[in-house]
Amino acid sequence: MGKAMKKLAVLTSGGDSPGMNAAIRSVVRTCAYHEVECVGVYRGYEGLIEGDFKAMDARSVRGIINKGGTILKSARSKEFRTEEGRKIAYKQLIDAHIDGLVVVGGDGSFTGALIFNQEFGFPVMGIPGTIDNDIYGTSHTLGFDTALNTVVDAIDKIRDTASSHNRLFFIEVMGRDVGHIALNVGIAGGAEEILIPEEDLGLDRLVESLNKSRKSGKTSSIVIVAEGDKIGKNIFELKDYVDENMEGYDVRVSVLGHMQRGGAPSCFDRVLASRMGVKAVESLLEGETNYMVGLLDNKVELTPLEKAIKGKSKINLELLRVSDIMST
Ligand code: F6P
């Protein structure tokens, strides 16, 4: 058991994701429930260095559970990567009598939190917030489920125009290093092919697969491409390749981009954020530090930050097989 904590801080860092507001609300209200003060830090680690803090009580987070983005704003801080920057941040926390910090973000944000703890012994707890779902130690990151629904909605709309014009669409979805979004929306959106960074399909197999689809009577096709896919240097080169090497295709490209990161969080993300916030605060109050809270077998569990950062979030191979069968 560490010393009794009287005041905690929460910040959001890195790329925003739907559900971050619900997580802030949960952290603030769990603090209020346990009669611990809570402080919101603006603009992630930037605000930590500048001492941009705001006291938050239970009522200050009303009406945000259904809002996308983050009311505390987010940033990727260069200064926090320096020892000098982290020293200033530590002083700000001590001056404000803050005893522990909840960081909502991705692996880059967790790396910062872990180094910060190793240097100053300051208690930290992570909540995984990123649409990419690329963090070890949780089956779902905050925002992943919402992003899937947003993307499926977009694919359905593109499918309407693709089939009206007998076109082939390459649709790029987010996922810098992993294909979780691509694989799931590909199945849910009925894609003919899904290109993900984990599996090098190769251009020849892509061509073969498109030819097979056409022979089987399909008049329009959708290929989902994760932004981190390695086949083409970018999605426009895939289009050029098909234009140059395949007869009779009318090809279009659609890059969905940052619309995938916005919007009201799904019910799943709101519940997940609420559960994770409770666990993060209560773990800090119990004297735990250097963990990330995550969903494992539908239970909210702790994973050491070091493991969450270094571990690989693996693609579900069964989904790959299902997608192959479904595109028959
Ligand atoms: O981390 C999530 C993510 O949306 C990635 O999929 C994407 O590559 C990246 O953020 C883009 O981030 P930004 O435009 O904020 O630099």
mmCIF file of N, CA and C in Angstrom, residues 30-131:
data_model
loop_
_atom_site.group_PDB
_atom_site.id
_atom_site.type_symbol
_atom_site.label_atom_id
_atom_site.label_comp_id
_atom_site.label_asym_id
_atom_site.label_seq_id
_atom_site.Cartn_x
_atom_site.Cartn_y
_atom_site.Cartn_z
ATOM 1 N N THR A 30 -15.070 8.738 -10.443
ATOM 2 C CA THR A 30 -14.560 7.735 -9.494
ATOM 3 C C THR A 30 -13.772 8.439 -8.389
ATOM 4 N N CYS A 31 -13.032 9.471 -8.762
ATOM 5 C CA CYS A 31 -12.334 10.264 -7.730
ATOM 6 C C CYS A 31 -13.349 10.867 -6.769
ATOM 7 N N ALA A 32 -14.408 11.466 -7.335
ATOM 8 C CA ALA A 32 -15.424 12.108 -6.482
ATOM 9 C C ALA A 32 -16.056 11.069 -5.545
ATOM 10 N N TYR A 33 -16.321 9.885 -6.094
ATOM 11 C CA TYR A 33 -16.937 8.799 -5.313
ATOM 12 C C TYR A 33 -16.060 8.436 -4.111
ATOM 13 N N HIS A 34 -14.743 8.444 -4.320
ATOM 14 C CA HIS A 34 -13.809 8.071 -3.246
ATOM 15 C C HIS A 34 -13.301 9.294 -2.475
ATOM 16 N N GLU A 35 -13.934 10.438 -2.746
ATOM 17 C CA GLU A 35 -13.578 11.705 -2.079
ATOM 18 C C GLU A 35 -12.117 12.068 -2.250
ATOM 19 N N VAL A 36 -11.672 11.910 -3.493
ATOM 20 C CA VAL A 36 -10.308 12.297 -3.868
ATOM 21 C C VAL A 36 -10.445 13.444 -4.858
ATOM 22 N N GLU A 37 -9.595 14.459 -4.736
ATOM 23 C CA GLU A 37 -9.677 15.571 -5.698
ATOM 24 C C GLU A 37 -9.193 15.114 -7.073
ATOM 25 N N CYS A 38 -9.699 15.765 -8.102
ATOM 26 C CA CYS A 38 -9.260 15.409 -9.451
ATOM 27 C C CYS A 38 -8.950 16.669 -10.270
ATOM 28 N N VAL A 39 -7.895 16.561 -11.055
ATOM 29 C CA VAL A 39 -7.445 17.696 -11.863
ATOM 30 C C VAL A 39 -7.339 17.220 -13.317
ATOM 31 N N GLY A 40 -7.869 18.010 -14.243
ATOM 32 C CA GLY A 40 -7.709 17.710 -15.667
ATOM 33 C C GLY A 40 -6.496 18.459 -16.192
ATOM 34 N N VAL A 41 -5.689 17.787 -17.005
ATOM 35 C CA VAL A 41 -4.503 18.428 -17.591
ATOM 36 C C VAL A 41 -4.801 18.656 -19.074
ATOM 37 N N TYR A 42 -4.672 19.889 -19.539
ATOM 38 C CA TYR A 42 -4.959 20.183 -20.938
ATOM 39 C C TYR A 42 -3.783 19.835 -21.848
ATOM 40 N N ARG A 43 -4.110 19.399 -23.071
ATOM 41 C CA ARG A 43 -3.136 19.131 -24.144
ATOM 42 C C ARG A 43 -2.030 18.137 -23.745
ATOM 43 N N GLY A 44 -2.432 17.093 -23.070
ATOM 44 C CA GLY A 44 -1.498 16.008 -22.771
ATOM 45 C C GLY A 44 -0.264 16.466 -22.021
ATOM 46 N N TYR A 45 0.893 15.901 -22.421
ATOM 47 C CA TYR A 45 2.140 16.205 -21.706
ATOM 48 C C TYR A 45 2.567 17.665 -21.893
ATOM 49 N N GLU A 46 2.103 18.301 -22.969
ATOM 50 C CA GLU A 46 2.406 19.738 -23.161
ATOM 51 C C GLU A 46 1.862 20.521 -21.973
ATOM 52 N N GLY A 47 0.597 20.240 -21.650
ATOM 53 C CA GLY A 47 -0.072 20.940 -20.549
ATOM 54 C C GLY A 47 0.527 20.581 -19.197
ATOM 55 N N LEU A 48 1.078 19.362 -19.121
ATOM 56 C CA LEU A 48 1.713 18.943 -17.869
ATOM 57 C C LEU A 48 2.945 19.820 -17.622
ATOM 58 N N ILE A 49 3.701 20.055 -18.668
ATOM 59 C CA ILE A 49 4.910 20.877 -18.559
ATOM 60 C C ILE A 49 4.540 22.337 -18.261
ATOM 61 N N GLU A 50 3.457 22.800 -18.863
ATOM 62 C CA GLU A 50 3.060 24.204 -18.665
ATOM 63 C C GLU A 50 2.222 24.415 -17.402
ATOM 64 N N GLY A 51 1.826 23.328 -16.754
ATOM 65 C CA GLY A 51 0.971 23.460 -15.562
ATOM 66 C C GLY A 51 -0.429 23.923 -15.929
ATOM 67 N N ASP A 52 -0.886 23.479 -17.116
ATOM 68 C CA ASP A 52 -2.214 23.886 -17.581
ATOM 69 C C ASP A 52 -3.260 22.931 -16.986
ATOM 70 N N PHE A 53 -3.599 23.167 -15.729
ATOM 71 C CA PHE A 53 -4.454 22.255 -14.965
ATOM 72 C C PHE A 53 -5.802 22.908 -14.661
ATOM 73 N N LYS A 54 -6.806 22.056 -14.492
ATOM 74 C CA LYS A 54 -8.122 22.571 -14.101
ATOM 75 C C LYS A 54 -8.766 21.597 -13.115
ATOM 76 N N ALA A 55 -9.195 22.122 -11.969
ATOM 77 C CA ALA A 55 -9.869 21.255 -10.991
ATOM 78 C C ALA A 55 -11.179 20.767 -11.594
ATOM 79 N N MET A 56 -11.462 19.475 -11.432
ATOM 80 C CA MET A 56 -12.696 18.921 -12.007
ATOM 81 C C MET A 56 -13.496 18.197 -10.927
ATOM 82 N N ASP A 57 -14.784 18.525 -10.851
ATOM 83 C CA ASP A 57 -15.636 17.778 -9.932
ATOM 84 C C ASP A 57 -16.667 16.989 -10.740
ATOM 85 N N ALA A 58 -17.484 16.223 -10.043
ATOM 86 C CA ALA A 58 -18.422 15.319 -10.730
ATOM 87 C C ALA A 58 -19.296 16.068 -11.734
ATOM 88 N N ARG A 59 -19.721 17.265 -11.382
ATOM 89 C CA ARG A 59 -20.615 18.018 -12.279
ATOM 90 C C ARG A 59 -19.878 18.612 -13.484
ATOM 91 N N SER A 60 -18.570 18.770 -13.390
ATOM 92 C CA SER A 60 -17.825 19.386 -14.493
ATOM 93 C C SER A 60 -17.753 18.466 -15.718
ATOM 94 N N VAL A 61 -18.105 17.196 -15.556
ATOM 95 C CA VAL A 61 -18.033 16.272 -16.698
ATOM 96 C C VAL A 61 -19.439 15.857 -17.168
ATOM 97 N N ARG A 62 -20.436 16.667 -16.827
ATOM 98 C CA ARG A 62 -21.786 16.347 -17.293
ATOM 99 C C ARG A 62 -21.877 16.562 -18.817
ATOM 100 N N GLY A 63 -22.682 15.747 -19.459
ATOM 101 C CA GLY A 63 -22.963 15.932 -20.889
ATOM 102 C C GLY A 63 -21.800 15.641 -21.823
ATOM 103 N N ILE A 64 -20.809 14.868 -21.380
ATOM 104 C CA ILE A 64 -19.688 14.591 -22.300
ATOM 105 C C ILE A 64 -19.561 13.109 -22.684
ATOM 106 N N ILE A 65 -20.333 12.236 -22.025
ATOM 107 C CA ILE A 65 -20.158 10.805 -22.311
ATOM 108 C C ILE A 65 -20.452 10.478 -23.775
ATOM 109 N N ASN A 66 -21.301 11.288 -24.391
ATOM 110 C CA ASN A 66 -21.710 11.027 -25.783
ATOM 111 C C ASN A 66 -20.922 11.844 -26.810
ATOM 112 N N LYS A 67 -19.881 12.537 -26.359
ATOM 113 C CA LYS A 67 -19.135 13.420 -27.281
ATOM 114 C C LYS A 67 -17.820 12.785 -27.754
ATOM 115 N N GLY A 68 -17.556 12.922 -29.063
ATOM 116 C CA GLY A 68 -16.275 12.470 -29.606
ATOM 117 C C GLY A 68 -15.162 13.432 -29.209
ATOM 118 N N GLY A 69 -13.938 13.131 -29.603
ATOM 119 C CA GLY A 69 -12.799 13.987 -29.272
ATOM 120 C C GLY A 69 -12.479 13.933 -27.793
ATOM 121 N N THR A 70 -11.803 14.955 -27.289
ATOM 122 C CA THR A 70 -11.488 15.025 -25.863
ATOM 123 C C THR A 70 -11.581 16.466 -25.373
ATOM 124 N N ILE A 71 -12.370 16.687 -24.333
ATOM 125 C CA ILE A 71 -12.532 18.056 -23.815
ATOM 126 C C ILE A 71 -11.206 18.578 -23.249
ATOM 127 N N LEU A 72 -10.299 17.656 -22.892
ATOM 128 C CA LEU A 72 -9.006 18.111 -22.353
ATOM 129 C C LEU A 72 -8.001 18.383 -23.472
ATOM 130 N N LYS A 73 -8.419 18.144 -24.707
ATOM 131 C CA LYS A 73 -7.548 18.285 -25.887
ATOM 132 C C LYS A 73 -6.370 17.301 -25.798
ATOM 133 N N SER A 74 -5.735 17.108 -26.949
ATOM 134 C CA SER A 74 -4.635 16.150 -26.984
ATOM 135 C C SER A 74 -3.467 16.730 -27.761
ATOM 136 N N ALA A 75 -2.282 16.195 -27.513
ATOM 137 C CA ALA A 75 -1.095 16.684 -28.235
ATOM 138 C C ALA A 75 -0.044 15.595 -28.230
ATOM 139 N N ARG A 76 0.906 15.724 -29.148
ATOM 140 C CA ARG A 76 2.091 14.858 -29.101
ATOM 141 C C ARG A 76 3.236 15.780 -28.724
ATOM 142 N N SER A 77 3.750 15.615 -27.500
ATOM 143 C CA SER A 77 4.714 16.584 -26.972
ATOM 144 C C SER A 77 6.166 16.187 -27.243
ATOM 145 N N LYS A 78 6.898 17.086 -27.910
ATOM 146 C CA LYS A 78 8.337 16.834 -28.151
ATOM 147 C C LYS A 78 9.124 17.098 -26.869
ATOM 148 N N GLU A 79 8.682 18.125 -26.126
ATOM 149 C CA GLU A 79 9.437 18.533 -24.930
ATOM 150 C C GLU A 79 9.436 17.444 -23.855
ATOM 151 N N PHE A 80 8.326 16.690 -23.782
ATOM 152 C CA PHE A 80 8.245 15.660 -22.750
ATOM 153 C C PHE A 80 9.202 14.511 -23.047
ATOM 154 N N ARG A 81 9.689 14.476 -24.297
ATOM 155 C CA ARG A 81 10.676 13.429 -24.633
ATOM 156 C C ARG A 81 12.052 13.780 -24.079
ATOM 157 N N THR A 82 12.228 15.019 -23.618
ATOM 158 C CA THR A 82 13.521 15.409 -23.058
ATOM 159 C C THR A 82 13.465 15.327 -21.527
ATOM 160 N N GLU A 83 14.618 15.044 -20.920
ATOM 161 C CA GLU A 83 14.681 14.937 -19.465
ATOM 162 C C GLU A 83 14.307 16.276 -18.828
ATOM 163 N N GLU A 84 14.768 17.342 -19.467
ATOM 164 C CA GLU A 84 14.487 18.693 -18.976
ATOM 165 C C GLU A 84 12.972 18.934 -18.896
ATOM 166 N N GLY A 85 12.279 18.556 -19.987
ATOM 167 C CA GLY A 85 10.820 18.724 -20.050
ATOM 168 C C GLY A 85 10.134 17.931 -18.952
ATOM 169 N N ARG A 86 10.585 16.699 -18.751
ATOM 170 C CA ARG A 86 9.954 15.845 -17.740
ATOM 171 C C ARG A 86 10.207 16.369 -16.328
ATOM 172 N N LYS A 87 11.389 16.981 -16.107
ATOM 173 C CA LYS A 87 11.687 17.574 -14.787
ATOM 174 C C LYS A 87 10.697 18.694 -14.475
ATOM 175 N N ILE A 88 10.443 19.515 -15.480
ATOM 176 C CA ILE A 88 9.495 20.636 -15.277
ATOM 177 C C ILE A 88 8.111 20.079 -14.975
ATOM 178 N N ALA A 89 7.719 19.032 -15.742
ATOM 179 C CA ALA A 89 6.396 18.419 -15.528
ATOM 180 C C ALA A 89 6.277 17.882 -14.102
ATOM 181 N N TYR A 90 7.345 17.237 -13.631
ATOM 182 C CA TYR A 90 7.321 16.678 -12.274
ATOM 183 C C TYR A 90 7.123 17.784 -11.236
ATOM 184 N N LYS A 91 7.854 18.889 -11.447
ATOM 185 C CA LYS A 91 7.741 20.018 -10.509
ATOM 186 C C LYS A 91 6.305 20.579 -10.499
ATOM 187 N N GLN A 92 5.714 20.640 -11.688
ATOM 188 C CA GLN A 92 4.333 21.151 -11.779
ATOM 189 C C GLN A 92 3.388 20.263 -10.960
ATOM 190 N N LEU A 93 3.567 18.946 -11.079
ATOM 191 C CA LEU A 93 2.695 18.015 -10.348
ATOM 192 C C LEU A 93 2.887 18.143 -8.832
ATOM 193 N N ILE A 94 4.141 18.244 -8.426
ATOM 194 C CA ILE A 94 4.432 18.356 -6.989
ATOM 195 C C ILE A 94 3.882 19.681 -6.445
ATOM 196 N N ASP A 95 4.105 20.774 -7.184
ATOM 197 C CA ASP A 95 3.607 22.092 -6.748
ATOM 198 C C ASP A 95 2.084 22.095 -6.608
ATOM 199 N N ALA A 96 1.411 21.284 -7.477
ATOM 200 C CA ALA A 96 -0.063 21.253 -7.428
ATOM 201 C C ALA A 96 -0.569 20.169 -6.462
ATOM 202 N N HIS A 97 0.375 19.552 -5.718
ATOM 203 C CA HIS A 97 0.037 18.507 -4.724
ATOM 204 C C HIS A 97 -0.703 17.325 -5.339
ATOM 205 N N ILE A 98 -0.322 16.967 -6.550
ATOM 206 C CA ILE A 98 -0.954 15.822 -7.229
ATOM 207 C C ILE A 98 -0.162 14.553 -6.903
ATOM 208 N N ASP A 99 -0.918 13.465 -6.586
ATOM 209 C CA ASP A 99 -0.263 12.235 -6.109
ATOM 210 C C ASP A 99 -0.177 11.126 -7.153
ATOM 211 N N GLY A 100 -0.950 11.229 -8.229
ATOM 212 C CA GLY A 100 -0.939 10.153 -9.233
ATOM 213 C C GLY A 100 -1.533 10.658 -10.536
ATOM 214 N N LEU A 101 -1.175 9.971 -11.627
ATOM 215 C CA LEU A 101 -1.581 10.459 -12.955
ATOM 216 C C LEU A 101 -2.191 9.326 -13.785
ATOM 217 N N VAL A 102 -3.364 9.616 -14.373
ATOM 218 C CA VAL A 102 -3.982 8.677 -15.319
ATOM 219 C C VAL A 102 -3.745 9.206 -16.728
ATOM 220 N N VAL A 103 -3.128 8.374 -17.585
ATOM 221 C CA VAL A 103 -2.821 8.773 -18.962
ATOM 222 C C VAL A 103 -3.713 7.983 -19.918
ATOM 223 N N VAL A 104 -4.542 8.688 -20.671
ATOM 224 C CA VAL A 104 -5.378 8.033 -21.675
ATOM 225 C C VAL A 104 -4.716 8.253 -23.030
ATOM 226 N N GLY A 105 -4.246 7.176 -23.658
ATOM 227 C CA GLY A 105 -3.546 7.352 -24.933
ATOM 228 C C GLY A 105 -3.060 6.033 -25.488
ATOM 229 N N GLY A 106 -2.109 6.107 -26.402
ATOM 230 C CA GLY A 106 -1.575 4.908 -27.044
ATOM 231 C C GLY A 106 -0.193 4.550 -26.520
ATOM 232 N N ASP A 107 0.525 3.698 -27.255
ATOM 233 C CA ASP A 107 1.799 3.206 -26.720
ATOM 234 C C ASP A 107 2.860 4.298 -26.562
ATOM 235 N N GLY A 108 2.850 5.311 -27.434
ATOM 236 C CA GLY A 108 3.794 6.425 -27.290
ATOM 237 C C GLY A 108 3.559 7.156 -25.968
ATOM 238 N N SER A 109 2.290 7.365 -25.642
ATOM 239 C CA SER A 109 1.937 8.060 -24.388
ATOM 240 C C SER A 109 2.329 7.210 -23.186
ATOM 241 N N PHE A 110 2.174 5.890 -23.317
ATOM 242 C CA PHE A 110 2.543 4.996 -22.206
ATOM 243 C C PHE A 110 4.062 4.964 -22.009
ATOM 244 N N THR A 111 4.791 5.038 -23.112
ATOM 245 C CA THR A 111 6.255 5.061 -22.996
ATOM 246 C C THR A 111 6.666 6.278 -22.184
ATOM 247 N N GLY A 112 6.056 7.432 -22.474
ATOM 248 C CA GLY A 112 6.343 8.657 -21.711
ATOM 249 C C GLY A 112 6.017 8.478 -20.237
ATOM 250 N N ALA A 113 4.866 7.851 -19.959
ATOM 251 C CA ALA A 113 4.427 7.661 -18.567
ATOM 252 C C ALA A 113 5.400 6.761 -17.809
ATOM 253 N N LEU A 114 5.860 5.699 -18.484
ATOM 254 C CA LEU A 114 6.754 4.746 -17.829
ATOM 255 C C LEU A 114 8.112 5.398 -17.520
ATOM 256 N N ILE A 115 8.654 6.112 -18.480
ATOM 257 C CA ILE A 115 9.943 6.796 -18.250
ATOM 258 C C ILE A 115 9.795 7.783 -17.096
ATOM 259 N N PHE A 116 8.677 8.488 -17.097
ATOM 260 C CA PHE A 116 8.406 9.480 -16.052
ATOM 261 C C PHE A 116 8.406 8.816 -14.670
ATOM 262 N N ASN A 117 7.775 7.644 -14.594
ATOM 263 C CA ASN A 117 7.749 6.932 -13.320
ATOM 264 C C ASN A 117 9.147 6.454 -12.935
ATOM 265 N N GLN A 118 9.882 5.946 -13.926
ATOM 266 C CA GLN A 118 11.224 5.424 -13.620
ATOM 267 C C GLN A 118 12.144 6.541 -13.139
ATOM 268 N N GLU A 119 11.966 7.734 -13.669
ATOM 269 C CA GLU A 119 12.837 8.849 -13.269
ATOM 270 C C GLU A 119 12.468 9.453 -11.909
ATOM 271 N N PHE A 120 11.157 9.581 -11.658
ATOM 272 C CA PHE A 120 10.741 10.324 -10.456
ATOM 273 C C PHE A 120 9.924 9.503 -9.460
ATOM 274 N N GLY A 121 9.639 8.241 -9.815
ATOM 275 C CA GLY A 121 8.830 7.405 -8.917
ATOM 276 C C GLY A 121 7.390 7.890 -8.820
ATOM 277 N N PHE A 122 6.956 8.683 -9.803
ATOM 278 C CA PHE A 122 5.589 9.220 -9.731
ATOM 279 C C PHE A 122 4.585 8.154 -10.206
ATOM 280 N N PRO A 123 3.521 7.876 -9.403
ATOM 281 C CA PRO A 123 2.563 6.820 -9.781
ATOM 282 C C PRO A 123 1.778 7.151 -11.065
ATOM 283 N N VAL A 124 1.769 6.210 -11.991
ATOM 284 C CA VAL A 124 1.055 6.416 -13.253
ATOM 285 C C VAL A 124 0.201 5.189 -13.596
ATOM 286 N N MET A 125 -0.883 5.420 -14.320
ATOM 287 C CA MET A 125 -1.785 4.345 -14.752
ATOM 288 C C MET A 125 -2.269 4.693 -16.157
ATOM 289 N N GLY A 126 -2.255 3.702 -17.056
ATOM 290 C CA GLY A 126 -2.657 3.960 -18.441
ATOM 291 C C GLY A 126 -4.036 3.425 -18.778
ATOM 292 N N ILE A 127 -4.744 4.177 -19.609
ATOM 293 C CA ILE A 127 -6.003 3.693 -20.207
ATOM 294 C C ILE A 127 -5.786 3.721 -21.718
ATOM 295 N N PRO A 128 -5.945 2.576 -22.412
ATOM 296 C CA PRO A 128 -5.643 2.548 -23.844
ATOM 297 C C PRO A 128 -6.701 3.258 -24.683
ATOM 298 N N GLY A 129 -6.323 4.369 -25.287
ATOM 299 C CA GLY A 129 -7.251 5.129 -26.128
ATOM 300 C C GLY A 129 -6.654 5.329 -27.508
ATOM 301 N N THR A 130 -7.098 4.571 -28.472
ATOM 302 C CA THR A 130 -6.686 4.732 -29.864
ATOM 303 C C THR A 130 -7.638 3.913 -30.730
ATOM 304 N N ILE A 131 -7.967 4.430 -31.913
ATOM 305 C CA ILE A 131 -8.894 3.660 -32.757
ATOM 306 C C ILE A 131 -8.213 2.438 -33.368
#
